[in-house]
mmCIF file of C-alpha atoms in Angstrom:
data_model
loop_
_atom_site.group_PDB
_atom_site.id
_atom_site.type_symbol
_atom_site.label_atom_id
_atom_site.label_comp_id
_atom_site.label_asym_id
_atom_site.label_seq_id
_atom_site.Cartn_x
_atom_site.Cartn_y
_atom_site.Cartn_z
ATOM 1 C CA MET P 1 -129.872 128.988 109.727
ATOM 2 C CA LYS P 2 -132.641 129.037 112.414
ATOM 3 C CA PHE P 3 -135.201 126.682 113.210
ATOM 4 C CA GLN P 4 -138.737 128.507 113.422
ATOM 5 C CA GLY P 5 -141.215 125.954 112.276
ATOM 6 C CA THR P 6 -142.371 124.908 108.995
ATOM 7 C CA ASN P 7 -145.689 125.195 106.925
ATOM 8 C CA ASP P 8 -146.355 121.666 108.606
ATOM 9 C CA TYR P 9 -145.420 122.059 112.009
ATOM 10 C CA VAL P 10 -146.147 125.001 114.169
ATOM 11 C CA ALA P 11 -143.573 125.487 116.776
ATOM 12 C CA THR P 12 -144.090 128.038 119.760
ATOM 13 C CA ASP P 13 -141.148 130.445 120.748
ATOM 14 C CA ASP P 14 -139.942 128.568 123.318
ATOM 15 C CA LEU P 15 -139.489 124.966 121.635
ATOM 16 C CA SER P 16 -137.505 127.123 118.437
ATOM 17 C CA MET P 17 -135.449 128.696 121.119
ATOM 18 C CA ALA P 18 -134.436 125.669 122.587
ATOM 19 C CA VAL P 19 -133.512 123.917 119.315
ATOM 20 C CA ASN P 20 -131.734 126.552 118.389
ATOM 21 C CA ALA P 21 -129.622 126.651 121.672
ATOM 22 C CA SER P 22 -129.111 122.935 121.420
ATOM 23 C CA VAL P 23 -127.487 123.639 117.554
ATOM 24 C CA SER P 24 -125.559 126.580 119.239
ATOM 25 C CA LEU P 25 -124.076 124.546 122.015
ATOM 26 C CA GLN P 26 -123.292 121.667 120.253
ATOM 27 C CA ARG P 27 -125.412 119.227 122.704
ATOM 28 C CA PRO P 28 -128.142 116.829 122.435
ATOM 29 C CA LEU P 29 -131.675 118.640 122.748
ATOM 30 C CA LEU P 30 -133.842 116.128 125.201
ATOM 31 C CA VAL P 31 -137.306 116.520 124.470
ATOM 32 C CA LYS P 32 -140.358 115.134 126.980
ATOM 33 C CA GLY P 33 -143.520 115.709 126.640
ATOM 34 C CA GLU P 34 -146.689 113.873 126.625
ATOM 35 C CA PRO P 35 -147.343 110.939 123.945
ATOM 36 C CA GLY P 36 -149.029 113.105 121.209
ATOM 37 C CA THR P 37 -147.591 116.778 121.113
ATOM 38 C CA GLY P 38 -145.353 115.873 118.581
ATOM 39 C CA LYS P 39 -141.786 115.111 119.717
ATOM 40 C CA THR P 40 -140.430 112.707 117.083
ATOM 41 C CA MET P 41 -142.265 114.810 114.352
ATOM 42 C CA LEU P 42 -140.006 117.845 115.602
ATOM 43 C CA ALA P 43 -136.600 116.160 114.698
ATOM 44 C CA GLU P 44 -138.474 115.478 111.206
ATOM 45 C CA GLN P 45 -139.416 119.064 110.581
ATOM 46 C CA ILE P 46 -136.121 120.262 111.814
ATOM 47 C CA ALA P 47 -134.297 118.232 109.139
ATOM 48 C CA ALA P 48 -136.954 119.627 107.054
ATOM 49 C CA SER P 49 -136.591 122.885 107.903
ATOM 50 C CA LEU P 50 -132.717 123.342 107.716
ATOM 51 C CA ASN P 51 -132.528 121.052 104.338
ATOM 52 C CA LEU P 52 -131.012 118.264 106.251
ATOM 53 C CA ARG P 53 -130.953 114.340 105.836
ATOM 54 C CA LEU P 54 -132.575 112.156 109.074
ATOM 55 C CA ILE P 55 -131.445 109.558 110.544
ATOM 56 C CA GLN P 56 -134.050 107.946 112.948
ATOM 57 C CA TRP P 57 -132.888 105.599 115.797
ATOM 58 C CA HIS P 58 -136.342 104.002 117.429
ATOM 59 C CA ILE P 59 -135.390 102.450 120.521
ATOM 60 C CA LYS P 60 -137.362 99.511 121.807
ATOM 61 C CA SER P 61 -137.386 97.721 125.298
ATOM 62 C CA THR P 62 -134.660 95.275 123.603
ATOM 63 C CA THR P 63 -132.308 97.863 121.762
ATOM 64 C CA LYS P 64 -128.707 97.830 123.317
ATOM 65 C CA ALA P 65 -126.539 101.163 122.853
ATOM 66 C CA GLN P 66 -124.009 98.942 121.128
ATOM 67 C CA GLN P 67 -126.355 98.363 118.023
ATOM 68 C CA GLY P 68 -126.361 102.209 117.761
ATOM 69 C CA LEU P 69 -122.632 101.842 117.187
ATOM 70 C CA TYR P 70 -122.106 98.737 115.283
ATOM 71 C CA GLU P 71 -122.691 95.057 115.650
ATOM 72 C CA TYR P 72 -120.271 92.589 114.468
ATOM 73 C CA ASP P 73 -121.511 89.110 113.151
ATOM 74 C CA ALA P 74 -119.324 86.531 114.755
ATOM 75 C CA VAL P 75 -121.337 83.413 113.847
ATOM 76 C CA SER P 76 -121.614 84.198 110.473
ATOM 77 C CA ARG P 77 -118.149 84.621 110.480
ATOM 78 C CA LEU P 78 -117.494 81.285 111.669
ATOM 79 C CA ARG P 79 -119.874 79.824 109.476
ATOM 80 C CA ASP P 80 -118.037 81.153 106.482
ATOM 81 C CA SER P 81 -114.894 79.761 107.487
ATOM 82 C CA GLN P 82 -115.722 76.498 107.978
ATOM 83 C CA LEU P 83 -117.087 76.672 104.358
ATOM 84 C CA GLY P 84 -113.797 78.220 102.986
ATOM 85 C CA ASN P 85 -115.703 81.323 101.740
ATOM 86 C CA GLU P 86 -113.049 84.276 100.785
ATOM 87 C CA ARG P 87 -115.041 86.676 102.187
ATOM 88 C CA VAL P 88 -114.056 85.691 105.481
ATOM 89 C CA HIS P 89 -110.370 87.350 105.197
ATOM 90 C CA ASP P 90 -112.336 90.687 105.306
ATOM 91 C CA ILE P 91 -113.628 91.575 109.096
ATOM 92 C CA ASN P 92 -115.661 94.190 107.784
ATOM 93 C CA ASN P 93 -118.084 92.120 105.925
ATOM 94 C CA TYR P 94 -119.479 91.159 109.255
ATOM 95 C CA ILE P 95 -119.648 94.727 111.011
ATOM 96 C CA LYS P 96 -123.294 96.155 110.483
ATOM 97 C CA LYS P 97 -123.030 99.934 110.974
ATOM 98 C CA GLY P 98 -125.503 100.781 113.477
ATOM 99 C CA LYS P 99 -127.460 104.776 113.336
ATOM 100 C CA LEU P 100 -124.274 106.945 115.126
ATOM 101 C CA TRP P 101 -121.921 105.463 112.994
ATOM 102 C CA GLU P 102 -124.126 106.621 109.692
ATOM 103 C CA ALA P 103 -124.268 109.964 111.329
ATOM 104 C CA PHE P 104 -120.972 110.316 111.949
ATOM 105 C CA GLU P 105 -119.141 108.989 108.741
ATOM 106 C CA ALA P 106 -121.723 111.400 106.890
ATOM 107 C CA ASP P 107 -119.937 113.885 104.802
ATOM 108 C CA GLU P 108 -122.464 116.509 105.396
ATOM 109 C CA GLN P 109 -124.527 117.427 108.623
ATOM 110 C CA VAL P 110 -127.395 115.476 109.598
ATOM 111 C CA VAL P 111 -130.208 115.183 112.229
ATOM 112 C CA LEU P 112 -129.692 112.211 114.412
ATOM 113 C CA LEU P 113 -133.067 111.500 115.993
ATOM 114 C CA ILE P 114 -133.011 108.728 119.109
ATOM 115 C CA ASP P 115 -136.374 108.172 119.653
ATOM 116 C CA GLU P 116 -138.031 107.167 122.905
ATOM 117 C CA ILE P 117 -135.243 106.577 124.639
ATOM 118 C CA ASP P 118 -136.725 105.575 128.103
ATOM 119 C CA LYS P 119 -138.093 102.584 126.584
ATOM 120 C CA ALA P 120 -134.731 101.166 126.919
ATOM 121 C CA ASP P 121 -132.896 99.558 129.680
ATOM 122 C CA ILE P 122 -131.804 102.344 132.156
ATOM 123 C CA GLU P 123 -128.117 101.659 131.710
ATOM 124 C CA PHE P 124 -128.623 102.728 128.102
ATOM 125 C CA PRO P 125 -128.123 106.243 128.414
ATOM 126 C CA ASN P 126 -125.034 105.975 130.629
ATOM 127 C CA ASP P 127 -123.700 103.834 127.496
ATOM 128 C CA LEU P 128 -123.905 106.431 124.920
ATOM 129 C CA LEU P 129 -122.662 109.266 127.288
ATOM 130 C CA VAL P 130 -119.152 108.883 125.598
ATOM 131 C CA GLU P 131 -120.486 108.668 121.949
ATOM 132 C CA ILE P 132 -122.684 111.433 122.119
ATOM 133 C CA ASP P 133 -120.079 113.987 123.917
ATOM 134 C CA LYS P 134 -116.733 113.237 122.201
ATOM 135 C CA MET P 135 -118.684 112.181 119.094
ATOM 136 C CA GLU P 136 -116.360 109.367 118.541
ATOM 137 C CA PHE P 137 -115.902 105.394 119.229
ATOM 138 C CA PHE P 138 -113.644 102.812 118.920
ATOM 139 C CA VAL P 139 -114.072 99.715 116.896
ATOM 140 C CA TYR P 140 -112.201 96.915 118.543
ATOM 141 C CA GLU P 141 -112.423 94.192 115.654
ATOM 142 C CA THR P 142 -110.667 96.770 113.189
ATOM 143 C CA GLY P 143 -108.825 98.526 115.699
ATOM 144 C CA GLU P 144 -110.261 101.861 114.433
ATOM 145 C CA THR P 145 -111.621 105.238 115.516
ATOM 146 C CA ILE P 146 -114.695 106.499 114.003
ATOM 147 C CA LYS P 147 -115.151 110.317 114.629
ATOM 148 C CA ALA P 148 -117.707 112.628 113.530
ATOM 149 C CA LYS P 149 -116.640 114.379 109.852
ATOM 150 C CA THR P 150 -119.417 116.909 111.032
ATOM 151 C CA ARG P 151 -121.156 116.876 114.559
ATOM 152 C CA PRO P 152 -124.551 116.183 113.816
ATOM 153 C CA ILE P 153 -127.958 117.689 115.378
ATOM 154 C CA VAL P 154 -128.767 115.133 117.623
ATOM 155 C CA ILE P 155 -132.581 115.027 118.965
ATOM 156 C CA ILE P 156 -133.777 112.792 121.764
ATOM 157 C CA THR P 157 -136.951 112.157 122.836
ATOM 158 C CA SER P 158 -138.426 111.134 126.336
ATOM 159 C CA ASN P 159 -141.865 109.497 127.365
ATOM 160 C CA ASN P 160 -141.442 110.170 130.949
ATOM 161 C CA GLU P 161 -141.445 106.313 131.251
ATOM 162 C CA LYS P 162 -137.832 106.173 133.324
ATOM 163 C CA GLU P 163 -136.145 108.552 135.114
ATOM 164 C CA LEU P 164 -132.690 109.558 133.008
ATOM 165 C CA PRO P 165 -129.216 109.230 134.710
ATOM 166 C CA ASP P 166 -128.138 112.877 135.886
ATOM 167 C CA ALA P 167 -124.782 112.293 134.410
ATOM 168 C CA PHE P 168 -126.612 111.810 130.865
ATOM 169 C CA LEU P 169 -129.143 114.812 131.521
ATOM 170 C CA ARG P 170 -125.920 117.248 132.176
ATOM 171 C CA ARG P 171 -124.819 116.708 128.636
ATOM 172 C CA CYS P 172 -127.817 117.439 127.031
ATOM 173 C CA PHE P 173 -130.338 120.783 126.511
ATOM 174 C CA PHE P 174 -133.716 120.062 127.794
ATOM 175 C CA HIS P 175 -136.996 121.087 126.709
ATOM 176 C CA TYR P 176 -140.724 120.244 127.703
ATOM 177 C CA ILE P 177 -143.546 120.230 125.333
ATOM 178 C CA SER P 178 -146.188 121.446 126.965
ATOM 179 C CA PHE P 179 -149.673 120.736 126.034
ATOM 180 C CA PRO P 180 -150.630 123.615 123.363
ATOM 181 C CA SER P 181 -152.772 126.120 124.562
ATOM 182 C CA ARG P 182 -156.189 126.746 122.870
ATOM 183 C CA GLU P 183 -154.734 129.686 120.904
ATOM 184 C CA THR P 184 -151.834 127.006 119.302
ATOM 185 C CA MET P 185 -153.949 124.346 119.024
ATOM 186 C CA GLN P 186 -156.075 126.292 116.623
ATOM 187 C CA LYS P 187 -152.962 127.106 114.376
ATOM 188 C CA ILE P 188 -151.889 123.540 114.650
ATOM 189 C CA ILE P 189 -155.535 122.518 113.224
ATOM 190 C CA ASP P 190 -155.245 125.142 110.147
ATOM 191 C CA VAL P 191 -152.115 123.538 109.491
ATOM 192 C CA HIS P 192 -153.722 120.374 108.589
ATOM 193 C CA PHE P 193 -157.170 121.469 107.898
ATOM 194 C CA PRO P 194 -156.843 125.085 106.177
ATOM 195 C CA THR P 195 -160.729 124.643 104.801
ATOM 196 C CA ILE P 196 -162.296 123.254 107.550
ATOM 197 C CA LYS P 197 -165.331 124.753 108.697
ATOM 198 C CA LYS P 198 -164.576 127.138 111.884
ATOM 199 C CA ASP P 199 -167.405 126.448 114.102
ATOM 200 C CA LEU P 200 -166.883 122.527 113.989
ATOM 201 C CA VAL P 201 -163.262 123.646 115.029
ATOM 202 C CA ALA P 202 -164.479 125.453 117.645
ATOM 203 C CA ASN P 203 -167.332 123.386 119.248
ATOM 204 C CA ALA P 204 -164.896 120.644 118.718
ATOM 205 C CA LEU P 205 -162.277 122.084 120.709
ATOM 206 C CA ASP P 206 -164.571 123.211 123.619
ATOM 207 C CA VAL P 207 -165.248 119.162 123.695
ATOM 208 C CA PHE P 208 -161.391 118.008 123.338
ATOM 209 C CA PHE P 209 -160.738 120.703 126.154
ATOM 210 C CA ASP P 210 -163.611 119.484 128.189
ATOM 211 C CA VAL P 211 -162.907 115.964 128.221
ATOM 212 C CA ARG P 212 -159.414 116.681 129.325
ATOM 213 C CA LYS P 213 -160.499 118.378 132.393
ATOM 214 C CA ILE P 214 -162.261 115.099 133.569
ATOM 215 C CA PRO P 215 -160.496 114.106 136.338
ATOM 216 C CA GLY P 216 -159.840 110.431 136.724
ATOM 217 C CA LEU P 217 -158.919 109.768 132.913
ATOM 218 C CA LYS P 218 -156.222 107.198 132.530
ATOM 219 C CA LYS P 219 -155.456 108.917 129.233
ATOM 220 C CA LYS P 220 -156.062 112.397 128.169
ATOM 221 C CA PRO P 221 -156.716 112.454 124.641
ATOM 222 C CA SER P 222 -153.626 114.235 122.708
ATOM 223 C CA THR P 223 -153.058 116.721 119.746
ATOM 224 C CA SER P 224 -152.662 113.701 117.139
ATOM 225 C CA GLU P 225 -155.965 111.769 118.410
ATOM 226 C CA LEU P 226 -157.801 115.362 117.954
ATOM 227 C CA VAL P 227 -156.561 115.967 114.607
ATOM 228 C CA ASP P 228 -157.636 112.020 113.694
ATOM 229 C CA TRP P 229 -161.114 113.103 115.643
ATOM 230 C CA LEU P 230 -161.365 116.265 113.414
ATOM 231 C CA LYS P 231 -160.588 114.154 110.302
ATOM 232 C CA LEU P 232 -163.202 111.917 111.177
ATOM 233 C CA LEU P 233 -165.912 114.602 111.873
ATOM 234 C CA MET P 234 -165.544 116.077 108.690
ATOM 235 C CA ALA P 235 -165.491 112.736 106.655
ATOM 236 C CA ASP P 236 -168.762 112.021 108.428
ATOM 237 C CA ASP P 237 -170.149 115.215 107.718
ATOM 238 C CA ILE P 238 -171.292 115.637 111.601
ATOM 239 C CA PRO P 239 -173.821 118.745 111.919
ATOM 240 C CA ASP P 240 -171.987 121.397 113.740
ATOM 241 C CA ASP P 241 -175.388 121.819 116.099
ATOM 242 C CA ILE P 242 -174.502 118.084 117.360
ATOM 243 C CA LEU P 243 -171.121 119.726 119.132
ATOM 244 C CA GLN P 244 -172.573 122.723 120.058
ATOM 245 C CA ASN P 245 -172.786 123.298 123.796
ATOM 246 C CA SER P 246 -172.054 119.563 124.102
ATOM 247 C CA ASP P 247 -171.314 118.523 127.618
ATOM 248 C CA ALA P 248 -168.918 115.392 128.160
ATOM 249 C CA ARG P 249 -170.153 114.741 131.090
ATOM 250 C CA GLN P 250 -173.774 114.632 129.996
ATOM 251 C CA ALA P 251 -173.436 112.941 126.357
ATOM 252 C CA ILE P 252 -170.297 110.714 125.080
ATOM 253 C CA PRO P 253 -168.865 112.625 121.949
ATOM 254 C CA PRO P 254 -169.349 111.124 118.964
ATOM 255 C CA LEU P 255 -166.949 109.202 117.156
ATOM 256 C CA HIS P 256 -165.207 109.304 120.806
ATOM 257 C CA GLY P 257 -163.007 105.802 119.796
ATOM 258 C CA ALA P 258 -160.756 108.425 118.062
ATOM 259 C CA LEU P 259 -160.110 110.666 121.401
ATOM 260 C CA LEU P 260 -160.726 107.831 124.084
ATOM 261 C CA LYS P 261 -158.259 104.561 123.804
ATOM 262 C CA ASN P 262 -159.307 102.617 126.883
ATOM 263 C CA GLU P 263 -162.209 101.258 128.182
ATOM 264 C CA GLN P 264 -161.795 102.572 131.712
ATOM 265 C CA ASP P 265 -162.151 106.417 130.275
ATOM 266 C CA VAL P 266 -164.924 104.730 127.962
ATOM 267 C CA GLN P 267 -166.924 103.765 131.057
ATOM 268 C CA LEU P 268 -166.114 106.848 133.085
ATOM 269 C CA LEU P 269 -167.555 108.779 130.869
ATOM 270 C CA GLU P 270 -170.512 106.926 130.473
ATOM 271 C CA ARG P 271 -171.047 107.051 134.155
ATOM 272 C CA LEU P 272 -170.349 110.929 134.258
ATOM 273 C CA ALA P 273 -172.916 111.272 131.536
ATOM 274 C CA PHE P 274 -175.652 108.884 133.032
ATOM 275 C CA MET P 275 -175.216 110.258 136.692
ATOM 276 C CA THR P 276 -175.719 114.230 135.201
ATOM 277 C CA ARG P 277 -178.970 113.209 133.551
ATOM 278 C CA ARG P 278 -180.291 111.631 136.548
ATOM 279 C CA LYS P 279 -179.555 114.470 138.463
ATOM 280 C CA ASN P 280 -180.787 116.846 136.050
ATOM 281 C CA SER P 281 -184.233 115.064 135.048
ATOM 282 C CA PRO P 282 -187.156 116.311 136.901
#
């Protein structure tokens, strides 16, 4: 089976090629790109396209690699021992399986998403090198080795908040999701809003890409923010002529709160609009 995108996800040729190459090589696919470019959704759509179960491990700043394997609750076992609980005799009652264990013991192939790996400590990727490479790990408390019955398709996402170790990168197939071109963005919009007015889309895309070009923005609007903005424009039935020939340097876009997510960027556009109007005034 080959991944070629789905009805709900527009995958460029190079992205489809990267997914299929990682599957063929049996290496994790490391996906980087701007926030909002569909990295997490990619794993969801790969699972849907190939009719596989998706196991998601969302990484936080406090996440440890061991949690992906298993966690042993020694405190609960000690308490049960003091209380004379019979379950204390089976150590498996105190072992919580992690997402890697869940993926390894699956009877069928699954898609394993390790989402935003760069949020964790810098040593986190190194701590998973052997497990991801050999698809096995050892449980010290029970003395058993957990091996993957069927190698999962591993998708790892990163927002480039931290540099990942070279040893980890060598074990991955890498793909950077470039920001969509206008043509690709049009296809994405067609997927989300098949009945949207073409004039509204054309004018909204003009404004959207103009905003992204403004130098000094702290956070450029992303694909997901464009989708939200269009949803609002449709819900409020904004007339097409409000966006037609609109220039973000002269007027703040309507419902700009969907596009701009911090006060510095709003103030920047307000200053640009004020200075441009002042310059053009007689």
